[in-house]
GROMACS .gro file of C-alpha atoms in nm:
model
  196
    1MET     CA    1  13.216   7.390   6.970
    2ALA     CA    2  12.983   7.107   6.862
    3ASP     CA    3  12.818   7.106   7.205
    4GLU     CA    4  12.775   7.484   7.188
    5LEU     CA    5  12.604   7.453   6.850
    6LYS     CA    6  12.371   7.186   6.995
    7ARG     CA    7  12.286   7.423   7.281
    8ARG     CA    8  12.197   7.698   7.036
    9VAL     CA    9  11.977   7.464   6.830
   10VAL     CA   10  11.795   7.347   7.145
   11HIS     CA   11  11.766   7.711   7.256
   12SER     CA   12  11.603   7.800   6.923
   13SER     CA   13  11.357   7.513   6.953
   14GLY     CA   14  11.162   7.721   7.205
   15ALA     CA   15  11.024   7.907   6.902
   16GLY     CA   16  10.829   7.587   6.841
   17LEU     CA   17  10.612   7.670   7.141
   18VAL     CA   18  10.514   7.999   6.980
   19ALA     CA   19  10.454   7.823   6.648
   20LEU     CA   20  10.242   7.561   6.823
   21TYR     CA   21  10.019   7.826   6.976
   22LEU     CA   22   9.988   8.035   6.659
   23LEU     CA   23   9.912   7.734   6.437
   24ALA     CA   24   9.664   7.591   6.687
   25SER     CA   25   9.492   7.932   6.700
   26TYR     CA   26   9.488   7.969   6.323
   27PHE     CA   27   9.338   7.622   6.269
   28ASP     CA   28   9.108   7.658   6.573
   29LEU     CA   29   9.243   7.344   6.742
   30GLY     CA   30   9.133   7.443   7.090
   31LEU     CA   31   9.465   7.566   7.230
   32THR     CA   32   9.328   7.883   7.384
   33TRP     CA   33   9.551   8.135   7.559
   34PRO     CA   34   9.452   8.006   7.907
   35ARG     CA   35   9.531   7.650   7.796
   36PHE     CA   36   9.864   7.763   7.655
   37GLN     CA   37   9.938   7.936   7.985
   38ALA     CA   38   9.860   7.611   8.167
   39LEU     CA   39  10.087   7.418   7.929
   40MET     CA   40  10.371   7.661   7.999
   41VAL     CA   41  10.322   7.622   8.375
   42VAL     CA   42  10.345   7.243   8.338
   43LEU     CA   43  10.663   7.273   8.127
   44ALA     CA   44  10.824   7.514   8.372
   45ALA     CA   45  10.733   7.290   8.666
   46GLY     CA   46  10.887   6.998   8.478
   47ALA     CA   47  11.210   7.190   8.418
   48ILE     CA   48  11.229   7.292   8.785
   49GLY     CA   49  11.162   6.933   8.888
   50LEU     CA   50  11.440   6.802   8.665
   51GLU     CA   51  11.680   7.056   8.808
   52VAL     CA   52  11.589   6.960   9.165
   53LEU     CA   53  11.650   6.594   9.076
   54ARG     CA   54  11.982   6.680   8.910
   55LEU     CA   55  12.112   6.906   9.187
   56LYS     CA   56  11.969   6.743   9.501
   57VAL     CA   57  11.930   6.376   9.409
   58GLY     CA   58  12.220   6.347   9.166
   59LEU     CA   59  12.026   6.251   8.854
   60GLU     CA   60  12.287   6.254   8.577
   61TRP     CA   61  12.159   6.200   8.225
   62TRP     CA   62  12.396   6.220   7.928
   63ILE     CA   63  12.191   6.509   7.789
   64TYR     CA   64  12.291   6.727   8.086
   65GLU     CA   65  12.655   6.682   7.992
   66LYS     CA   66  12.585   6.793   7.634
   67LEU     CA   67  12.343   7.078   7.698
   68THR     CA   68  12.467   7.244   8.016
   69ARG     CA   69  12.776   7.454   8.043
   70GLU     CA   70  13.055   7.373   8.287
   71TYR     CA   71  12.959   7.652   8.528
   72GLU     CA   72  12.602   7.516   8.542
   73GLN     CA   73  12.708   7.175   8.674
   74ASN     CA   74  12.641   7.271   9.037
   75GLN     CA   75  12.377   7.541   8.995
   76PHE     CA   76  12.035   7.588   8.839
   77ALA     CA   77  12.086   7.552   8.463
   78GLY     CA   78  11.996   7.800   8.193
   79TYR     CA   79  11.718   7.587   8.045
   80GLY     CA   80  11.534   7.611   8.377
   81TYR     CA   81  11.555   7.991   8.374
   82TYR     CA   82  11.447   7.979   8.009
   83MET     CA   83  11.126   7.789   8.086
   84VAL     CA   84  11.050   7.994   8.397
   85SER     CA   85  11.090   8.328   8.218
   86MET     CA   86  10.878   8.221   7.921
   87THR     CA   87  10.610   8.103   8.162
   88VAL     CA   88  10.614   8.425   8.364
   89ALA     CA   89  10.588   8.618   8.035
   90VAL     CA   90  10.277   8.429   7.922
   91LEU     CA   91  10.117   8.467   8.265
   92VAL     CA   92  10.190   8.839   8.310
   93PHE     CA   93  10.201   9.012   7.972
   94PRO     CA   94   9.943   9.051   7.696
   95GLU     CA   95   9.953   8.768   7.443
   96PRO     CA   96  10.143   8.947   7.161
   97LEU     CA   97  10.409   9.080   7.400
   98ALA     CA   98  10.458   8.742   7.563
   99LEU     CA   99  10.492   8.564   7.228
  100ALA     CA  100  10.733   8.826   7.095
  101GLY     CA  101  10.943   8.800   7.413
  102MET     CA  102  10.952   8.421   7.382
  103LEU     CA  103  11.084   8.454   7.025
  104MET     CA  104  11.344   8.710   7.132
  105LEU     CA  105  11.476   8.459   7.384
  106ALA     CA  106  11.449   8.155   7.157
  107ILE     CA  107  11.594   8.311   6.839
  108GLY     CA  108  11.749   8.648   6.922
  109ASP     CA  109  11.965   8.525   7.208
  110PRO     CA  110  12.138   8.243   7.016
  111LEU     CA  111  12.188   8.467   6.712
  112SER     CA  112  12.353   8.737   6.922
  113GLY     CA  113  12.565   8.462   7.076
  114LEU     CA  114  12.689   8.361   6.732
  115VAL     CA  115  12.833   8.707   6.666
  116SER     CA  116  12.961   8.754   7.021
  117ASP     CA  117  13.334   8.746   7.086
  118ASN     CA  118  13.261   8.542   7.403
  119THR     CA  119  13.475   8.762   7.625
  120LEU     CA  120  13.350   8.826   7.976
  121ARG     CA  121  13.255   9.191   7.981
  122ARG     CA  122  12.985   9.387   8.159
  123VAL     CA  123  12.844   9.528   7.834
  124LYS     CA  124  12.863   9.324   7.515
  125HIS     CA  125  13.030   9.444   7.197
  126PRO     CA  126  12.822   9.687   6.983
  127LYS     CA  127  12.796   9.430   6.701
  128THR     CA  128  12.635   9.183   6.943
  129LEU     CA  129  12.397   9.449   7.077
  130ALA     CA  130  12.299   9.552   6.723
  131THR     CA  131  12.235   9.191   6.624
  132MET     CA  132  12.009   9.136   6.923
  133PHE     CA  133  11.821   9.462   6.870
  134VAL     CA  134  11.760   9.415   6.497
  135THR     CA  135  11.663   9.049   6.535
  136SER     CA  136  11.431   9.123   6.827
  137THR     CA  137  11.265   9.412   6.644
  138LEU     CA  138  11.204   9.196   6.337
  139LEU     CA  139  11.062   8.917   6.553
  140ALA     CA  140  10.825   9.154   6.734
  141LEU     CA  141  10.704   9.361   6.436
  142PRO     CA  142  10.452   9.104   6.304
  143PHE     CA  143  10.272   9.127   6.639
  144PHE     CA  144  10.266   9.509   6.633
  145LEU     CA  145  10.227   9.617   6.271
  146GLU     CA  146   9.996   9.901   6.372
  147ARG     CA  147  10.211  10.006   6.669
  148PRO     CA  148  10.574   9.944   6.565
  149HIS     CA  149  10.706  10.156   6.852
  150VAL     CA  150  10.597   9.872   7.086
  151ALA     CA  151  10.814   9.627   6.892
  152VAL     CA  152  11.108   9.866   6.916
  153ALA     CA  153  11.057   9.919   7.290
  154ALA     CA  154  11.036   9.544   7.353
  155ALA     CA  155  11.351   9.492   7.144
  156ILE     CA  156  11.533   9.754   7.351
  157GLY     CA  157  11.434   9.560   7.664
  158ALA     CA  158  11.559   9.232   7.517
  159THR     CA  159  11.884   9.397   7.407
  160ILE     CA  160  11.946   9.541   7.754
  161ALA     CA  161  11.880   9.200   7.910
  162ASP     CA  162  12.107   9.023   7.664
  163GLY     CA  163  12.378   9.285   7.649
  164ILE     CA  164  12.433   9.408   8.004
  165LYS     CA  165  12.552   9.161   8.265
  166VAL     CA  166  12.377   9.201   8.600
  167GLN     CA  167  12.557   9.067   8.906
  168ILE     CA  168  12.409   9.042   9.255
  169GLY     CA  169  12.687   8.947   9.493
  170ASP     CA  170  12.851   8.641   9.340
  171PHE     CA  171  12.540   8.556   9.138
  172ILE     CA  172  12.529   8.657   8.771
  173VAL     CA  173  12.169   8.691   8.654
  174ASP     CA  174  12.113   8.461   8.355
  175ASP     CA  175  11.980   8.642   8.048
  176ASN     CA  176  11.753   8.342   7.986
  177LEU     CA  177  11.559   8.472   8.284
  178THR     CA  178  11.556   8.840   8.189
  179ILE     CA  179  11.512   8.866   7.810
  180PRO     CA  180  11.134   8.801   7.787
  181LEU     CA  181  11.072   8.995   8.108
  182TYR     CA  182  11.263   9.311   8.014
  183ALA     CA  183  11.106   9.295   7.666
  184GLY     CA  184  10.762   9.257   7.819
  185VAL     CA  185  10.803   9.544   8.065
  186LEU     CA  186  10.934   9.797   7.812
  187GLY     CA  187  10.688   9.679   7.548
  188TYR     CA  188  10.400   9.711   7.793
  189LEU     CA  189  10.505  10.063   7.893
  190ALA     CA  190  10.516  10.162   7.525
  191LEU     CA  191  10.182   9.996   7.461
  192GLU     CA  192  10.007  10.169   7.749
  193PHE     CA  193  10.175  10.507   7.777
  194VAL     CA  194  10.328  10.608   7.443
  195PRO     CA  195  10.071  10.761   7.208
  196LEU     CA  196  10.073  10.677   6.840
   0.00000   0.00000   0.00000
């Protein structure tokens, strides 16, 4: 349980990337959107590199034991998917959608995990779905005060990604990979095609 709590705290720390960008923008510290995109690419490449070293070379740091789950010991770990999906979001989606999706992954996912009953089911319990949807909507609303339907659409995407298990053959798609992407796609569709 202690290790699971540590994982959730580390998971939430990704919100610090959003805070870094927003504060740097507010104080005009030179972290432009293109520079932030480049930073995210570097971080994702670092995560992929660490996973290659862990899986192919056998690099075993104590932190892997604490922050990866048992089923991740011999496969690409969730933190790698986490960094890749956040990076894809900042490269593909408009700035507010990407930032909202990052927060949904960093904060919404661990909060929904706290209320989850942790049973393996294809669709999560309604309480877990509601937690993810409400949290994600609240996280996205500050970015879309004039178009709240975009926040709701993005939250629906994040909730689908978090709440419905997708399996391709023996591979279960990690929600760390899908949450910002589903949120971005549905949010973008609402932004572009749903009138006010």
